[in-house]
Coordinates of C-alpha atoms and ligand atoms in Angstrom, one line a residue:
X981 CA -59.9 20.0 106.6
X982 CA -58.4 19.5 103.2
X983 CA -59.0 16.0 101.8
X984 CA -57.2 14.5 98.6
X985 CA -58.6 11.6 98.1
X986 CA -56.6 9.1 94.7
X987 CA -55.8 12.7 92.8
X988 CA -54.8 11.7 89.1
X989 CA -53.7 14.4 86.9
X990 CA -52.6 13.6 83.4
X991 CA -51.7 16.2 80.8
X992 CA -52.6 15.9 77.2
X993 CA -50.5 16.4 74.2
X994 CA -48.0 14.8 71.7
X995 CA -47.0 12.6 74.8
X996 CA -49.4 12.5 77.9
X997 CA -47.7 13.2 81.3
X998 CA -48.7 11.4 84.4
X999 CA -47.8 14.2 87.0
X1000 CA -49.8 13.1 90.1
X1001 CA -51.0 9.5 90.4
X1002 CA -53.0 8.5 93.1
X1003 CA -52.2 11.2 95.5
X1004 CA -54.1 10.8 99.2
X1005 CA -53.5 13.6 101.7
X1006 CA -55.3 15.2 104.9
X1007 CA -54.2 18.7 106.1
X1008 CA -55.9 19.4 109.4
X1009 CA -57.0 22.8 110.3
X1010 CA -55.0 24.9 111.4
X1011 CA -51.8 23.1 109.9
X1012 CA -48.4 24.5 108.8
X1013 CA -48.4 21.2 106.5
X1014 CA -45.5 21.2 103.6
X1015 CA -45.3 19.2 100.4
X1016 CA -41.6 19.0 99.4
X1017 CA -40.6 17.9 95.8
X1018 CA -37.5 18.1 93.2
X1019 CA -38.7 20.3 90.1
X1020 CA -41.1 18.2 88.3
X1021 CA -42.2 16.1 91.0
X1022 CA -45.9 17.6 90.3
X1023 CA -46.0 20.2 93.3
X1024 CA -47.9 22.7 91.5
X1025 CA -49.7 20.6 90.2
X1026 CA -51.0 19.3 93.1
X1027 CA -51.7 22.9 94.4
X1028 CA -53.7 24.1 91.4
X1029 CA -55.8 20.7 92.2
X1030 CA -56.5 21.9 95.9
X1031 CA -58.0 25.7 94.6
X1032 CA -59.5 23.8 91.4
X1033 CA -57.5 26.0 89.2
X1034 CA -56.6 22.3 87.4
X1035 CA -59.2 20.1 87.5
X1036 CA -57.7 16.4 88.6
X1037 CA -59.0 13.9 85.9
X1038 CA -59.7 11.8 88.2
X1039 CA -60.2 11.8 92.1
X1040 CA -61.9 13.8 94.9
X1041 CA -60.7 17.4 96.7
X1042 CA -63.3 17.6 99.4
X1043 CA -62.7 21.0 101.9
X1044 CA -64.9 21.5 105.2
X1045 CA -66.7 18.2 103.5
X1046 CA -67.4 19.9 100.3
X1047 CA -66.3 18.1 97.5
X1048 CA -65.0 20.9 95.2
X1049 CA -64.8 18.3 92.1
X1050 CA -68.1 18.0 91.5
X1051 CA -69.0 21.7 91.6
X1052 CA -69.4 23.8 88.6
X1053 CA -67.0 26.5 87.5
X1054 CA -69.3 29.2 89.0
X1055 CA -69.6 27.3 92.3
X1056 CA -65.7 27.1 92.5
X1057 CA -65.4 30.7 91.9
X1058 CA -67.1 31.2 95.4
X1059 CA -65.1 28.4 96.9
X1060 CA -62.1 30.0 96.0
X1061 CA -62.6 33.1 98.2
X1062 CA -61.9 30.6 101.1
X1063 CA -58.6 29.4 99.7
X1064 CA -55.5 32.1 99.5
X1065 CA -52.6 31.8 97.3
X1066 CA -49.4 33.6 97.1
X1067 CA -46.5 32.7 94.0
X1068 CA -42.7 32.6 93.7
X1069 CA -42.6 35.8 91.6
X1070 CA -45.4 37.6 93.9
X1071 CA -47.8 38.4 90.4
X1072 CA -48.3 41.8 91.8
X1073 CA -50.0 44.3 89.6
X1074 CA -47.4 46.6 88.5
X1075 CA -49.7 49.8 87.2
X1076 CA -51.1 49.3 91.3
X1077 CA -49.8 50.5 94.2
X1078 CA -49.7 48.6 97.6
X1079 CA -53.1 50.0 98.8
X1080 CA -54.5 49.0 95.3
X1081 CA -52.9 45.9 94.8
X1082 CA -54.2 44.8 98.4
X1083 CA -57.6 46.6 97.2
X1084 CA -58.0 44.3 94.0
X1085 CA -59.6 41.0 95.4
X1086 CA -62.0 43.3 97.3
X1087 CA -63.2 45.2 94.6
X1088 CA -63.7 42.3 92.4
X1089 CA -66.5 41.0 95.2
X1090 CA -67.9 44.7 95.3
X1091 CA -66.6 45.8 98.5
X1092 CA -67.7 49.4 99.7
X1093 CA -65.0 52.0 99.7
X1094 CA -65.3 52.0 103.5
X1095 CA -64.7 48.4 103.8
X1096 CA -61.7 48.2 101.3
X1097 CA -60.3 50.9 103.5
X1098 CA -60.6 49.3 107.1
X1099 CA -59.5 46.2 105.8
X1100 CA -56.9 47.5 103.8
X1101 CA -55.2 49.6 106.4
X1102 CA -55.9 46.4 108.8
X1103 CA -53.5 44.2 106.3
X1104 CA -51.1 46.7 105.9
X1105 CA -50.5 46.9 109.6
X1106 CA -50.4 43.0 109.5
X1107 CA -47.7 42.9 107.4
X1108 CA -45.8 45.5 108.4
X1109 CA -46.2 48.0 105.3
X1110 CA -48.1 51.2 106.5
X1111 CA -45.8 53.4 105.3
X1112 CA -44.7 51.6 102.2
X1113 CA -49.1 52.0 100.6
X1114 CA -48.5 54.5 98.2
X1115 CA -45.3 52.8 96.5
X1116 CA -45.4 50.9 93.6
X1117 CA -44.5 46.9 93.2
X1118 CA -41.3 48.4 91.9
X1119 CA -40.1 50.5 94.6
X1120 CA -40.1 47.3 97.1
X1121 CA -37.7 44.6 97.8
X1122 CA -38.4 41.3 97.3
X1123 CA -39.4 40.5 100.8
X1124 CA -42.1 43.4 100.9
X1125 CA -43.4 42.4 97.8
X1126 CA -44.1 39.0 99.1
X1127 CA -45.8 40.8 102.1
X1128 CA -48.2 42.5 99.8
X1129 CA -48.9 39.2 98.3
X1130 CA -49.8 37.6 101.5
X1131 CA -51.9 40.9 101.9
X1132 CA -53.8 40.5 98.8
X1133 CA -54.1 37.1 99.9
X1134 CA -55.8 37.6 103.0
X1135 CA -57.9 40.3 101.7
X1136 CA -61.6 37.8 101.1
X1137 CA -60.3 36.5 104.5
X1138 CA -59.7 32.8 103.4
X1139 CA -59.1 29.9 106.1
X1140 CA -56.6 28.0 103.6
X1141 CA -53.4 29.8 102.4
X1142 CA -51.8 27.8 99.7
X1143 CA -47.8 29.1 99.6
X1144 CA -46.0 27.6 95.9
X1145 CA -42.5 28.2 96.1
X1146 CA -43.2 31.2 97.8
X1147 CA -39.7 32.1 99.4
X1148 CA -37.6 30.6 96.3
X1149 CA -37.1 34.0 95.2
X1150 CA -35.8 35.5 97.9
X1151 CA -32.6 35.5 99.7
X1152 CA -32.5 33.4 103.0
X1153 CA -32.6 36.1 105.7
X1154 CA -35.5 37.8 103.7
X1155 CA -36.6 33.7 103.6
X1156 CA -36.7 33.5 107.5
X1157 CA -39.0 37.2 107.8
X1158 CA -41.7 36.4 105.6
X1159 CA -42.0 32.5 107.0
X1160 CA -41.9 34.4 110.5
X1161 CA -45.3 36.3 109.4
X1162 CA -46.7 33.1 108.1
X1163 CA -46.3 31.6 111.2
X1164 CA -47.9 34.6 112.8
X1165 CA -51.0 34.4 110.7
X1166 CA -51.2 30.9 111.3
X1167 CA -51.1 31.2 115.0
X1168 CA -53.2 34.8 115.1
X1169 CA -55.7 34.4 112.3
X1170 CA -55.7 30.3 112.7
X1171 CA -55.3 29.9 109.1
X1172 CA -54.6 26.9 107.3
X1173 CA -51.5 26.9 105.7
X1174 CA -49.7 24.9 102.8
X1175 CA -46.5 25.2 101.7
X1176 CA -45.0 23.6 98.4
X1177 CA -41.1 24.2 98.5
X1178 CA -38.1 22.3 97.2
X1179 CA -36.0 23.5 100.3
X1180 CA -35.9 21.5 103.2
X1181 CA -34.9 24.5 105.6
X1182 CA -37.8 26.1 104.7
X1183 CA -40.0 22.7 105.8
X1184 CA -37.9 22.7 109.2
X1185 CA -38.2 26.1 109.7
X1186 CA -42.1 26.3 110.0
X1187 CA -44.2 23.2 109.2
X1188 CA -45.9 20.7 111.9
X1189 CA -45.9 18.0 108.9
X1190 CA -44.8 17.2 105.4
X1191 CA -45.5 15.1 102.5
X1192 CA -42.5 14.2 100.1
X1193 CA -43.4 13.9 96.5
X1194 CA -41.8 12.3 93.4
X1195 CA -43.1 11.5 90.4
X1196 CA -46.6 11.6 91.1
X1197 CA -46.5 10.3 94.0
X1198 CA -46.2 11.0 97.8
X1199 CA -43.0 8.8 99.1
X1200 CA -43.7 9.8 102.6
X1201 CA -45.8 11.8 105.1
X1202 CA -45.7 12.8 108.7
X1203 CA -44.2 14.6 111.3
X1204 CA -41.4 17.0 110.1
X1205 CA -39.6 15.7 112.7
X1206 CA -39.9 11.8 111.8
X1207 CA -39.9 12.3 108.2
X1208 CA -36.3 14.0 108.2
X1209 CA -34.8 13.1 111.6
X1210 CA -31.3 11.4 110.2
X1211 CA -30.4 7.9 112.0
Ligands
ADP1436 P1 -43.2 20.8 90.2 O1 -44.1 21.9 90.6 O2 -42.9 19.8 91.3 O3 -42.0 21.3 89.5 P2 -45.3 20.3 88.1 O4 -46.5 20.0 88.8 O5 -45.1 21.7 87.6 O6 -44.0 20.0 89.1 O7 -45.0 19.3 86.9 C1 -45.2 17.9 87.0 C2 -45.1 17.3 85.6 O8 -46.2 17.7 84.8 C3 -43.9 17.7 84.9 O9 -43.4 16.6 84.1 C4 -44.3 18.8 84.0 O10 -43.5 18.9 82.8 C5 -45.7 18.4 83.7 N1 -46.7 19.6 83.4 C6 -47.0 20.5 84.3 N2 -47.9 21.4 83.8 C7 -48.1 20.9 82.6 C8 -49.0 21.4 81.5 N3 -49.8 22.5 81.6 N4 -49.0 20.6 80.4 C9 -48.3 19.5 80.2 N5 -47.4 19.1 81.2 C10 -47.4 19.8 82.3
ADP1437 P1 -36.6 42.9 102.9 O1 -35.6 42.2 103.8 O2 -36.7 42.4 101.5 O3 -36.5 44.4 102.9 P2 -38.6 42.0 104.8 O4 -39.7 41.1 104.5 O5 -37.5 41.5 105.6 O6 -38.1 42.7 103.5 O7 -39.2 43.3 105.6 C1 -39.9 44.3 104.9 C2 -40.0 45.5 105.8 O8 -41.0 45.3 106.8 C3 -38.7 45.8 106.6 O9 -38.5 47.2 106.7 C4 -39.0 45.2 108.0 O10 -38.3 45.9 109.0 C5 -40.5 45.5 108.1 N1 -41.1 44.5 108.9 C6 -40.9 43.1 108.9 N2 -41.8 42.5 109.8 C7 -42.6 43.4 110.3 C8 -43.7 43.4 111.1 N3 -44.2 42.2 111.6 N4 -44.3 44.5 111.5 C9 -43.9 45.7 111.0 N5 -42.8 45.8 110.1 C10 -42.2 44.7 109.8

């Protein structure tokens, strides 16, 4: 379970910015859960808060009832491995191929060859891109880049994967494939998943419930169906 509990966030500089205040949230396990937002409304924001890449300034983020913002920056390192993430522009490693791009979060925890290649091949089958292992990020579309990122993702075999705009790139058919194998991996691998979007048919498409965020500040949370059923 992922627990925000009163997550402030203010950035310093010339002028502060307020861009969450006094967010509370629960995502169950399990959960396709959604946090829909204009630009600005503090979405990534919120997301770097739930993997501790920003530290809130003030409030809790407590997952499986341990509270991350107490922890040291070692400590969070570790947590990390449990929490995936994939981006709008993929952030694929260019000079990598597929097989090594997948590889990279395994190597970094000093995986053995054998291991990186079972688990490898295992992730490639999972997202559909066997025979695509020896290209370069280049030579893909869009869509199968986004596959290797959700790869690479699951390589440390997290039980959170946090999604930030992680279609927006994409065209809508390509949209509608890649939220198809998120649903999959929710459903086969029984992984958490959270999706920050501004798009609304990406919400109906594949979330059980959604927080709406503006300013800081979550409007509204619930079923997808009660939060956007029109009168
Ligand atoms: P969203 O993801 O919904 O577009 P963000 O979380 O990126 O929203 O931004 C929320 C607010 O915080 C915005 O006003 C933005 O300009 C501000 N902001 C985001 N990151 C920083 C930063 N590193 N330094 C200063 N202000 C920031
Ligand atoms: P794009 O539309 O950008 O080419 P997609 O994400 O739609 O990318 O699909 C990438 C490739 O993977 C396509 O060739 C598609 O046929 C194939 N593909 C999609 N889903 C699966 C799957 N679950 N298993 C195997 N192959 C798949």
């Amino acid at each position: 379970m992922i627990k925000l509990e009163n997550i402030t966030k203010t950035y310093d500089g010339k002028a502060q910015v307020h861009a969450l205040k006094g967010v509370n949230l629960t995502i169950e396990d399990g959960e396709i859960f959604g946090i829909i937002g204009k630009s600005g409304a503090g979405k990534s924001t919120l997301v770097r808060c739930i993997n501790m890449l920003e530290r809130p300034t003030s409030g809790n983020v407590i997952i499986d009832e341990k509270n991350l913002t107490n922890m040291t920056d070692a400590q969070l390192r570790a947590e990390r491995k449990h929490i995936g993430m994939i981006f709008q522009h993929f952030n694929l490693l260019s000079s990598r191929t597929v097989f090594d791009n997948i590889a990279f979060p395994l190597e970094l925890i000093g995986a053995s060859k054998e291991a990186i290649q079972k688990k490898v091949a295992d992730l490639l089958e999972l997202v559909g891109l066997t025979d695509r292992q020896f290209n370069y990020p280049a030579q893909l579309s869009g869509g199968q880049k986004q596959r290797v990122g959700i790869a690479r993702a699951l390589a440390s075999d997290p039980n959170i994967l946090l999604c930030d705009e992680a279609t927006s790139a994409l065209d809508p058919q390509t949209t509608k494939s890649i939220l198809e194998l998120l649903k999959d991996i929710n459903q086969r691998l029984g992984i958490t998943i959270v999706i920050i979007t501004h798009e609304m048919a990406v919400i109906k498409e594949i979330c059980n419930r959604v927080a709406v965020i503006e300013g800081g500040v979550i409007k509204e949370a619930g079923r997808v169906v009660d939060v956007f059923t029109n009168p």
